[in-house]
Backbone as JSON Lines, residues from 0, in Angstrom:
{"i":0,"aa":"X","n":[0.85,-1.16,0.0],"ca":[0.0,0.0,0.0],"c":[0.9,1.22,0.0]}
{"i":1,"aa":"X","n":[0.59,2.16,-0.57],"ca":[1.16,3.27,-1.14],"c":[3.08,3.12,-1.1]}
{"i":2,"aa":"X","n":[3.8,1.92,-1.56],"ca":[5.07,1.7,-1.85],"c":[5.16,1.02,-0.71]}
{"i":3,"aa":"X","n":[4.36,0.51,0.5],"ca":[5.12,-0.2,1.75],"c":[3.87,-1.38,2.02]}
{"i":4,"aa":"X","n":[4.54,-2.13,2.57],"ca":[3.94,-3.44,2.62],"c":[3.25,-3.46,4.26]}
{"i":5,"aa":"X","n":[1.98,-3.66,4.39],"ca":[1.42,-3.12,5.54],"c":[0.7,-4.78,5.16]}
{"i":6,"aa":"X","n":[0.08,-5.06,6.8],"ca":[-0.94,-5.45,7.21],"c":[-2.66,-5.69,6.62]}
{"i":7,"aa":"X","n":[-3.12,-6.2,5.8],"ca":[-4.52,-5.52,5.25],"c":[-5.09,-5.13,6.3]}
{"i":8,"aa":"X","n":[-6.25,-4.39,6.47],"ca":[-7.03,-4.52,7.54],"c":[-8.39,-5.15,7.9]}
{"i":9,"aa":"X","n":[-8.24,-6.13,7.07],"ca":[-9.34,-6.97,7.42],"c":[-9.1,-8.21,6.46]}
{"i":10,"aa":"X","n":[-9.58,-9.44,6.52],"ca":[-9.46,-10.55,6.21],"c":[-10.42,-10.87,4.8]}
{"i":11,"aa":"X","n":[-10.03,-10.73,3.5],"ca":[-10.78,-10.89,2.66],"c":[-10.74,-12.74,1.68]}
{"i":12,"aa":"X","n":[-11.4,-12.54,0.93],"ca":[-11.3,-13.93,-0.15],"c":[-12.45,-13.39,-1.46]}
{"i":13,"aa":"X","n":[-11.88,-14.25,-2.85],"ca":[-12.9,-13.3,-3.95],"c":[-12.87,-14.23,-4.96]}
{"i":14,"aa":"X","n":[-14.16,-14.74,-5.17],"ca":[-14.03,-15.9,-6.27],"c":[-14.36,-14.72,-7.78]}
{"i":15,"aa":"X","n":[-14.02,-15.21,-8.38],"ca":[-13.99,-15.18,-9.91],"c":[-14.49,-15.85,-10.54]}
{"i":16,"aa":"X","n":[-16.17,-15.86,-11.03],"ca":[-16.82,-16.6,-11.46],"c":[-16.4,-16.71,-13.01]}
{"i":17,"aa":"X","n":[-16.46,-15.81,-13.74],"ca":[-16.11,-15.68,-14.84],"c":[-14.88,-16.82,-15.35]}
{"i":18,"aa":"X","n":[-14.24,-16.83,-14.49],"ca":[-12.93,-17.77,-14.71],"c":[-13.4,-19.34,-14.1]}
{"i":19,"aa":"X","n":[-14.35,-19.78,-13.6],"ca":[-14.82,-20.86,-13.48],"c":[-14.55,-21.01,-11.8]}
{"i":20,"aa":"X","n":[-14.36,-20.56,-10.9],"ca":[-14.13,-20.41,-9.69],"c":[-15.51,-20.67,-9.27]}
{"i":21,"aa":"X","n":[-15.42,-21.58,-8.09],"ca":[-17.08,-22.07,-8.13],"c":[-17.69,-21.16,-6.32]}
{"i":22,"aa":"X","n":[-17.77,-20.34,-5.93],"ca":[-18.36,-20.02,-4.69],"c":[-19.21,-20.62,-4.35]}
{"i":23,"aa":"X","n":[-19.57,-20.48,-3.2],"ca":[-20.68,-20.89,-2.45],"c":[-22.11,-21.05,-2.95]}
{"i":24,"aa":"X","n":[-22.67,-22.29,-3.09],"ca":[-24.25,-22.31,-3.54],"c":[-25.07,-21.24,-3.43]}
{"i":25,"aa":"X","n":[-25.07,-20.64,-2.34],"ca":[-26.2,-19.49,-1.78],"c":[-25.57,-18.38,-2.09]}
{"i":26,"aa":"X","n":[-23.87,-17.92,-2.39],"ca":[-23.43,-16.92,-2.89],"c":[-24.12,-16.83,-4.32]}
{"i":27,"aa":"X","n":[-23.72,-17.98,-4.77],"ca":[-23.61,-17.71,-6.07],"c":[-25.29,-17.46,-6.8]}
{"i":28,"aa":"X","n":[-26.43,-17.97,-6.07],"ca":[-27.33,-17.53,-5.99],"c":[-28.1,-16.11,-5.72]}
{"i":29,"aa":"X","n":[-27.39,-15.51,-4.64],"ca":[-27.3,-14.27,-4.71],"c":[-27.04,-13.43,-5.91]}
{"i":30,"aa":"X","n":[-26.05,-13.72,-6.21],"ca":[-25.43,-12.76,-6.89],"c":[-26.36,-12.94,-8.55]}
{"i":31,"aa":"X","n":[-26.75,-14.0,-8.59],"ca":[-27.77,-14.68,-10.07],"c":[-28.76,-13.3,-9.75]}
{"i":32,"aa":"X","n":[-29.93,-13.45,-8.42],"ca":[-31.04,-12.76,-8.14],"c":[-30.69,-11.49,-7.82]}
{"i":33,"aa":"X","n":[-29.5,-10.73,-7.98],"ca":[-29.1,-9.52,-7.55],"c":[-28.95,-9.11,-9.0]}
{"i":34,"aa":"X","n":[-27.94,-9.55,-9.66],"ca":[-27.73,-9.25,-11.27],"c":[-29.36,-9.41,-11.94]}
{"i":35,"aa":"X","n":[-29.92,-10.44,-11.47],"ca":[-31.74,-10.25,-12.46],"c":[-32.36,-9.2,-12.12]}
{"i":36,"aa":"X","n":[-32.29,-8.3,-10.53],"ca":[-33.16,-7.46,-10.04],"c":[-32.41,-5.84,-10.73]}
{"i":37,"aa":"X","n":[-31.06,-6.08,-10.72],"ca":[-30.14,-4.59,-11.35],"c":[-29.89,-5.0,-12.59]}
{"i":38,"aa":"X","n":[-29.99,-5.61,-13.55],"ca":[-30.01,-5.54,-14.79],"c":[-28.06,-5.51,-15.04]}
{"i":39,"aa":"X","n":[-27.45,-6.45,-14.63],"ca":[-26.31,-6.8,-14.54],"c":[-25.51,-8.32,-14.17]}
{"i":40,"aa":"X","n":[-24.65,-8.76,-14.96],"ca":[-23.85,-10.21,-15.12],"c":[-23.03,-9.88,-13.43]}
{"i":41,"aa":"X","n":[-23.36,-10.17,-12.16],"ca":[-22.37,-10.47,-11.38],"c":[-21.36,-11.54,-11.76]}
{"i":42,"aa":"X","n":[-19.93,-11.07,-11.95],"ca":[-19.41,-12.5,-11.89],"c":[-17.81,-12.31,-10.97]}
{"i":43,"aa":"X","n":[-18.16,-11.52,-10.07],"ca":[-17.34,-11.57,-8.97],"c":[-17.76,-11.28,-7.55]}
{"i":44,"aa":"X","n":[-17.66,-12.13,-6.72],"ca":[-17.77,-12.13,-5.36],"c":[-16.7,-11.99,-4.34]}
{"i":45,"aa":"X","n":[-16.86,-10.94,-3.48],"ca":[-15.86,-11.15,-2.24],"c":[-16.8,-10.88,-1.21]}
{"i":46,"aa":"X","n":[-15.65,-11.17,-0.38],"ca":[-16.3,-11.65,1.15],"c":[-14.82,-11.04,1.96]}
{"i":47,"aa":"X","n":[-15.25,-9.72,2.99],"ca":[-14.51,-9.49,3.71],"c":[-14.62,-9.4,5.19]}
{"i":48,"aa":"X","n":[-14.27,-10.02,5.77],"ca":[-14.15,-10.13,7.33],"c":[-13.93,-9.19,8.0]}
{"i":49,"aa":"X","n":[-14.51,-8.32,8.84],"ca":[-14.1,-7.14,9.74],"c":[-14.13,-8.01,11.33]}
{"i":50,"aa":"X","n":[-13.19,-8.54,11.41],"ca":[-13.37,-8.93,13.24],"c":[-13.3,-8.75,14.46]}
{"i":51,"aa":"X","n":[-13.04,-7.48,14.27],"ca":[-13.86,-6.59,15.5],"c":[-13.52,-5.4,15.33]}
{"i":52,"aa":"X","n":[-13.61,-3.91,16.02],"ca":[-13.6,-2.27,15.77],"c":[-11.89,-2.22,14.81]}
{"i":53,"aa":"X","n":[-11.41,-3.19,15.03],"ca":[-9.8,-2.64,15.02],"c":[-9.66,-2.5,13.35]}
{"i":54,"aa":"X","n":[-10.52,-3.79,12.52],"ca":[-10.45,-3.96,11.11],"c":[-11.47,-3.14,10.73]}
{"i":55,"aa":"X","n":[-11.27,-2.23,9.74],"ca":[-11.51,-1.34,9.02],"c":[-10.75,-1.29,7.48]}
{"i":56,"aa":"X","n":[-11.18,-0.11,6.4],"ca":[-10.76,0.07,5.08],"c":[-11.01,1.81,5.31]}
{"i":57,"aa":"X","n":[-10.45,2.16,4.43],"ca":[-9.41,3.74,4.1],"c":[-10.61,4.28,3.06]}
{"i":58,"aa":"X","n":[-10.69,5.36,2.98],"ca":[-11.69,5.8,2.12],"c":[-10.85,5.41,0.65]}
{"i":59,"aa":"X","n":[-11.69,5.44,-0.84],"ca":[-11.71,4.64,-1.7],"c":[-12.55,4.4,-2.36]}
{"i":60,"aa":"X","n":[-12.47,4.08,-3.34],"ca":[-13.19,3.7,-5.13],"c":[-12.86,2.63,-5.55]}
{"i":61,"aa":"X","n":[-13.81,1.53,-5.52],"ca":[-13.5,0.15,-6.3],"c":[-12.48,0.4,-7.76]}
{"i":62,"aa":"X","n":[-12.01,-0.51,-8.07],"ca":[-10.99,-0.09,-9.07],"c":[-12.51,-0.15,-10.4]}
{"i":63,"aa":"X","n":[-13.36,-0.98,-10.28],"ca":[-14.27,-1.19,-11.66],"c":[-14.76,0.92,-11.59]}
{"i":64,"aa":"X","n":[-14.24,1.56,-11.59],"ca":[-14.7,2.76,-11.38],"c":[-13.95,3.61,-12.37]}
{"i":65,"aa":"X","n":[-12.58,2.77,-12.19],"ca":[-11.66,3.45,-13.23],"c":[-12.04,2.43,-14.67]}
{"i":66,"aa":"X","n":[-12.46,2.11,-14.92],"ca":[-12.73,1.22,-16.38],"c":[-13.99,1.45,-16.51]}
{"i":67,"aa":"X","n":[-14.96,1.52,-16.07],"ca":[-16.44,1.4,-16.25],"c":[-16.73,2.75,-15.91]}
{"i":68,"aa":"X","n":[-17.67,3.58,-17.25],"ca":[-18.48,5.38,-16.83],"c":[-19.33,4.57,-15.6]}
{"i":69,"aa":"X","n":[-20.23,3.78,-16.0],"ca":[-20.99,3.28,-14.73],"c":[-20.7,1.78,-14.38]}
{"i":70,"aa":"X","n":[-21.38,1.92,-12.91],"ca":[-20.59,0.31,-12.47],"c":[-21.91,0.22,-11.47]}
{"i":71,"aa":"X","n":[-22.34,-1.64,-11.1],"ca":[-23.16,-1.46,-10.23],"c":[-22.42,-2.31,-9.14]}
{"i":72,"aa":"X","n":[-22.27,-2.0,-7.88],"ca":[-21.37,-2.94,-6.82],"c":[-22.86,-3.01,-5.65]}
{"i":73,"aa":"X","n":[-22.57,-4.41,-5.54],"ca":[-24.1,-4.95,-4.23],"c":[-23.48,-5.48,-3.08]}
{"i":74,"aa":"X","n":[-23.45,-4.95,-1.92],"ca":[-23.08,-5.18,-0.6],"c":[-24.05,-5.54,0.15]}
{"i":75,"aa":"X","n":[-23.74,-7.09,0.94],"ca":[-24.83,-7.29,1.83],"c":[-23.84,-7.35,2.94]}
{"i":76,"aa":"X","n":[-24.34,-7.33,4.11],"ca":[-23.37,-7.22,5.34],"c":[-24.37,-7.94,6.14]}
{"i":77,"aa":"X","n":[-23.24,-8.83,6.96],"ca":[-23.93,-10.26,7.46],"c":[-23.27,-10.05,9.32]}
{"i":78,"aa":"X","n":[-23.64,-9.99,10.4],"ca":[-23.04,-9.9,11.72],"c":[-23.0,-8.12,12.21]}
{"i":79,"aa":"X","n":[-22.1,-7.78,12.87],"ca":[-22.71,-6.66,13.8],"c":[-22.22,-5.77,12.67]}
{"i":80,"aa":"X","n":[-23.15,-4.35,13.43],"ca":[-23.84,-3.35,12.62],"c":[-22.43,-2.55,12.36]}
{"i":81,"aa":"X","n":[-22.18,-2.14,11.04],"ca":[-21.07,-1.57,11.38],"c":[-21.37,0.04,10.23]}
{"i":82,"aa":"X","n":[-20.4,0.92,10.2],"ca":[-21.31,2.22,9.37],"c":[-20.48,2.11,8.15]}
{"i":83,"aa":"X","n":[-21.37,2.2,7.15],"ca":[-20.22,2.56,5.81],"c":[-20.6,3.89,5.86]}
{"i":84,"aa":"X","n":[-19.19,4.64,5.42],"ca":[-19.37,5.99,4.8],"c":[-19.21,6.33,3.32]}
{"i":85,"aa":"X","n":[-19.87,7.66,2.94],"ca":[-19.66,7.26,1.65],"c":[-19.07,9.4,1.85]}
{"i":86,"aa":"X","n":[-18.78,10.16,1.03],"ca":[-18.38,10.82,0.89],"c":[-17.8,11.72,-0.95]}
{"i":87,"aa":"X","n":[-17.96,12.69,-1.14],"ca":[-17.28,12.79,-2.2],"c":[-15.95,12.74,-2.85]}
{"i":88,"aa":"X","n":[-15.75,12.19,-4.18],"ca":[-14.33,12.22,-4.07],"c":[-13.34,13.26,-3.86]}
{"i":89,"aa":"X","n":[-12.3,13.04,-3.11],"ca":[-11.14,13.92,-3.14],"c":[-11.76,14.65,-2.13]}
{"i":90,"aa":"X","n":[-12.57,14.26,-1.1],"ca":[-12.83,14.93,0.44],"c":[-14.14,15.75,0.57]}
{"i":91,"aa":"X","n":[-14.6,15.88,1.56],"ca":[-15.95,16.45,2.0],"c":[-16.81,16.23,2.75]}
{"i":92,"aa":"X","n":[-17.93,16.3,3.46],"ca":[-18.72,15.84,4.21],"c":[-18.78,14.14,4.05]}
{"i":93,"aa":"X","n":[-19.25,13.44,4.87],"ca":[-19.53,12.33,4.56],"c":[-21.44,11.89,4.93]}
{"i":94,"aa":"X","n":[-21.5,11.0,4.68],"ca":[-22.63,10.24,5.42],"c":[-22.58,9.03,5.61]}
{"i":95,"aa":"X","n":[-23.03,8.65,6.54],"ca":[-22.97,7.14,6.93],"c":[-24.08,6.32,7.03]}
{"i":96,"aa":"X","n":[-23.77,5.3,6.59],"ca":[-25.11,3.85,6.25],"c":[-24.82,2.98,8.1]}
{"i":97,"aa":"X","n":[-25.57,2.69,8.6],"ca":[-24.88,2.14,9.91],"c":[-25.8,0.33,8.91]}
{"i":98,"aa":"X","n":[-25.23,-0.06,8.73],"ca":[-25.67,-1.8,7.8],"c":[-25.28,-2.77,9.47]}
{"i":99,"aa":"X","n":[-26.72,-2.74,8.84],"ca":[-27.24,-4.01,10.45],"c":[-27.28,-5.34,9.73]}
{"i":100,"aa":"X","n":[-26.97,-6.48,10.07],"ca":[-26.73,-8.16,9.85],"c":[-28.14,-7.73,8.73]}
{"i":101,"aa":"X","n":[-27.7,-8.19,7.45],"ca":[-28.88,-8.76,6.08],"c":[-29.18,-7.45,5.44]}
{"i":102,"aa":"X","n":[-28.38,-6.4,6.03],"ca":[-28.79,-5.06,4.67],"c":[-27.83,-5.68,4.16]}
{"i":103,"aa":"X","n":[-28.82,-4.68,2.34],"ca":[-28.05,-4.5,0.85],"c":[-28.18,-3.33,0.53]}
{"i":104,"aa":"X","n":[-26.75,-2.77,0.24],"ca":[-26.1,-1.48,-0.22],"c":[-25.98,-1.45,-1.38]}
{"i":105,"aa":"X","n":[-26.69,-0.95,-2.37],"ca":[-26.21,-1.01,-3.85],"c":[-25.54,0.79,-4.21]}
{"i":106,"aa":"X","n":[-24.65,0.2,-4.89],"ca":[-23.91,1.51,-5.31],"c":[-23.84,1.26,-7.11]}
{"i":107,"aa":"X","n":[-25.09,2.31,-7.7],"ca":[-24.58,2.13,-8.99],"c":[-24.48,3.44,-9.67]}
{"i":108,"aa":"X","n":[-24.56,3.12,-11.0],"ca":[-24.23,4.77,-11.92],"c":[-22.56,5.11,-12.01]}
{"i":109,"aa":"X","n":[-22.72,6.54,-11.52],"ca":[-21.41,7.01,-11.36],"c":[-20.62,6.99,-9.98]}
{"i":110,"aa":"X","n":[-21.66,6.54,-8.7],"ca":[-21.03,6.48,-7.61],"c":[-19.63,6.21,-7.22]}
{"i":111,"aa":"X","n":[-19.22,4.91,-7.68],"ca":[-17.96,4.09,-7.92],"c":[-16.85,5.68,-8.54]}
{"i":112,"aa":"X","n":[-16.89,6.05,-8.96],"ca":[-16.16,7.04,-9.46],"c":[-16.49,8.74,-8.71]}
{"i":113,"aa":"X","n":[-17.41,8.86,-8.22],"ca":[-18.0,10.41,-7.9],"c":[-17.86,10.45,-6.22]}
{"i":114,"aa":"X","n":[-17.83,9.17,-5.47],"ca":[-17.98,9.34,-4.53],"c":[-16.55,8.24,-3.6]}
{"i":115,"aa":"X","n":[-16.54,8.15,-2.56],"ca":[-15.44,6.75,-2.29],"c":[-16.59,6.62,-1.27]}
{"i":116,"aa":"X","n":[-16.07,5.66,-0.33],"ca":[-16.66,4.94,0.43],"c":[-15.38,4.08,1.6]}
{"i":117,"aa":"X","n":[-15.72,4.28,3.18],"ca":[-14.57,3.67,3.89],"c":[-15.75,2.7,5.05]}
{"i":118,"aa":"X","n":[-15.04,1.89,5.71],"ca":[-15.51,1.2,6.82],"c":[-14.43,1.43,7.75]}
{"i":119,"aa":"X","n":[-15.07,2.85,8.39],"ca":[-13.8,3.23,9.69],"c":[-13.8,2.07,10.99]}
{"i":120,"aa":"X","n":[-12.75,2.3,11.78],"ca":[-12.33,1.32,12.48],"c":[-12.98,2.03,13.82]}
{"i":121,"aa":"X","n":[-13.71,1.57,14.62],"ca":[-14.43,1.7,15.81],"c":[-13.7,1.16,17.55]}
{"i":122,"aa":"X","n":[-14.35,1.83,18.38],"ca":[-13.51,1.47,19.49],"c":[-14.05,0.13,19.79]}
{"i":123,"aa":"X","n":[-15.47,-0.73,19.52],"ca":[-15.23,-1.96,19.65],"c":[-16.48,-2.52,18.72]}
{"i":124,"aa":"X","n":[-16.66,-3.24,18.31],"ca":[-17.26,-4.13,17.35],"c":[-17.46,-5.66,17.2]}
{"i":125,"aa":"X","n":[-18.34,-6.2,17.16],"ca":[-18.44,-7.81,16.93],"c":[-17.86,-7.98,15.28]}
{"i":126,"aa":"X","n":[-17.76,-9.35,15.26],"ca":[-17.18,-9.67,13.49],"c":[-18.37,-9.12,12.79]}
{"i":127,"aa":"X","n":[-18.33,-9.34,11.48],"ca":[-19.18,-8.59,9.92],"c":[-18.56,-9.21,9.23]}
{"i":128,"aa":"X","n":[-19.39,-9.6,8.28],"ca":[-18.51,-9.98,7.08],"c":[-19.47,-9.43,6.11]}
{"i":129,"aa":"X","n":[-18.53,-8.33,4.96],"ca":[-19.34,-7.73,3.9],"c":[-19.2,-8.67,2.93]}
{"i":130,"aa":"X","n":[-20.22,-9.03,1.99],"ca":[-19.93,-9.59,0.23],"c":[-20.54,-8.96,-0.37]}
{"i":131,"aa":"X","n":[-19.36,-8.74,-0.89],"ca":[-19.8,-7.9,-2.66],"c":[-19.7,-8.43,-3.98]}
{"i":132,"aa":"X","n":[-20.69,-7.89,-4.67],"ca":[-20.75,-8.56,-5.89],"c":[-20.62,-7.51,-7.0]}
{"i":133,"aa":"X","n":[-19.27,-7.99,-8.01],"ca":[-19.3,-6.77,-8.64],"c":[-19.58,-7.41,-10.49]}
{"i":134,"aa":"X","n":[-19.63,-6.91,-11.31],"ca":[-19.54,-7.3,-12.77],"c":[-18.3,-7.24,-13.23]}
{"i":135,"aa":"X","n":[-17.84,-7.88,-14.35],"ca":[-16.9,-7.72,-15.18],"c":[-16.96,-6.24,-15.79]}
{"i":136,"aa":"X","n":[-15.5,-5.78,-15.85],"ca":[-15.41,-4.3,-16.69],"c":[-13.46,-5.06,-17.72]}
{"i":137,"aa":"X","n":[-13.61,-4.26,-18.39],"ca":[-12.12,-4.16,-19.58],"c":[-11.2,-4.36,-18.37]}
{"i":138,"aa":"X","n":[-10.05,-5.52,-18.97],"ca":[-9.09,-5.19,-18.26],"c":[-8.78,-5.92,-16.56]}
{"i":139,"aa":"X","n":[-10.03,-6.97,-16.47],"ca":[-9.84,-7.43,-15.23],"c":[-9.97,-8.9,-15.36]}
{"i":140,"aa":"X","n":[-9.42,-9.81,-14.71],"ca":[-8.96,-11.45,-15.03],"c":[-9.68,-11.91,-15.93]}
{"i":141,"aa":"X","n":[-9.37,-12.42,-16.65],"ca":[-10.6,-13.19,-17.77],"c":[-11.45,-12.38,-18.74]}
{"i":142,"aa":"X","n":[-11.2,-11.16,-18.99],"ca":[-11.84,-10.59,-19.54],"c":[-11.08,-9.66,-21.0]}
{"i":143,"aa":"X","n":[-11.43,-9.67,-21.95],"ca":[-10.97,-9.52,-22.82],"c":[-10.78,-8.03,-23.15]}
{"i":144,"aa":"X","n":[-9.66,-7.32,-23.76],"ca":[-9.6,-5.85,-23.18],"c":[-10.9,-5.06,-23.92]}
{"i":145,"aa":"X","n":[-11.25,-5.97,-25.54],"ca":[-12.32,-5.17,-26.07],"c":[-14.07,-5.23,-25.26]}
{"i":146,"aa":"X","n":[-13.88,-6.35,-24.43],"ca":[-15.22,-5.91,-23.69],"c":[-15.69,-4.83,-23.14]}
């Protein structure tokens, strides 16, 4: 991270459907009935672990933001309540989603690019685990650059 090799801060894993990577039955179901309801091919899943206040993420823009004018990314968050913020890019007020065990966060359009989004680190917290489901854009495993 920014030239030095740090710690992540939280525990992730990310199948790649597209490439034949097989996830979880009920993931991969999800992500079928999420792509039919937004009018979009999910064919990537992650799953990140926050296990308690200490794991957190840095404000930020999915990379499908830089390849795609629009992108749709679906977050469900599973265990204790934790806040996403979302904010404009390059700094400003924020607002915060506080996602209680079984919300879905959809971020589509230009969001991915207009806005970032962090999961600050809290003085104490039970585990969470977010999954997201994002689509193929140019330029990412398995995908051909003219797509």
């Amino acid at each position: 991270m920014y030239d030095r090799i740090v710690d992540e801060p939280r525990l992730t894993h990310r199948w790649l459907l597209a490439e034949g990577e097989s996830a979880p039955r009920r993931l991969r179901e999800m992500a079928a009935e999420l792509g039919e309801h937004y009018g979009v091919g999910f064919s990537q899943i992650g799953a990140n672990l926050y296990r308690d206040g200490a794991d957190g993420v840095a404000w930020h823009g999915d990379r499908v933001a830089r390849e795609r004018p629009e992108a749709v990314v679906a977050l469900v968050s599973l265990g204790a309540t934790r806040p996403l913020r979302l904010r404009p890019t390059g700094g400003g007020a924020s607002v915060a989603f506080p996602l209680a065990s079984g919300a879905l966060l959809v971020m589509g359009g230009t969001c991915q690019r207009t806005w970032q989004h962090s999961v600050p680190k809290t003085a104490a917290s039970g585990p969470r685990i977010s999954v997201q489901f994002r689509h193929l854009y140019p330029g990412a495993p398995g995908v051909p650059s003219s797509a």
